[in-house]
Amino acid sequence: MLYIQHKFISMKKVFYIIWRSWFYMMMGLPLIVLFPILFIATSRAEWYPFFFKIVRLWAKWVLYTTGFIPIRKDGIFLEKGRSFMIVANHTSMLDVMLMLHTIKNPFVFVGKKELVKIPIFGFFYKRSCILVDRNSPRSRKEVYDQCQERISQGLSICIFPEGGVPDDESIILDDFKDGAFRMAIEHQLPILPLVFPDNKKRFSYTFFSGSLGKTRSYILPIIPTTELQLENKGILKSEVHSTILEKLKATLPQ
């Protein structure tokens, strides 16, 4: 019995090694093949919507070829051309792909500068996203200016307000940082909350874990910021956190 159990565990580990290797291959291969097109598409700001269409196709490719079936579960219609501050819970690498799959309105990610070190992906990440350097006091001003420029181009901004994936996977939703809510108020952007309840189960950062299958996304009701001042950012942050947490608790897979 112990021999059979040991054999099963060994086979399971082999599956995860092959599957996760395949995932990273499916991430990187299209970026290599499309390198010239993506390079040109990221060379001018006005070409970003074209680049966004390509990366949405890339996201769908990664999801479907690695065994994930994205399903949008809400019926909310997003007005074309309207800019939002998009926020969501963050538990997995799938969050990026599922965000791109779910939202058709072009948006720009605000993310950690450290991700530029990822081969191939990091190159285009640096050219297309707004990077935050947490060790630089000037970073907040630079991020603010870049966000303002992108918003003036009709784009939305996307931030994972937890600031990273919690090391403790038992945490349903970590505390939010202030940045997304400060910028939403300063730029008068309505908050667009999203919930990804399945991604942690499907593809967490624990290597020998995960499963193929459906991965759902929910767009929650838009939260306006037009009447808010900077001193209200704490209240706004708390409201959004509670909204996302409540939906997560109601939809998490058992």
PDB file of C-alpha atoms in Angstrom, residues 32 102 125 160 222:
ATOM      1  CA  ILE A  32       9.378  34.903 -29.434  1.00  0.00           C
ATOM      2  CA  THR A 102     -12.023  39.561 -19.231  1.00  0.00           C
ATOM      3  CA  TYR A 125       6.575  44.231 -19.595  1.00  0.00           C
ATOM      4  CA  PHE A 160      -3.411  44.474  -7.936  1.00  0.00           C
ATOM      5  CA  ILE A 222     -18.434  50.209 -10.577  1.00  0.00           C
TER       6      ILE A 222
END
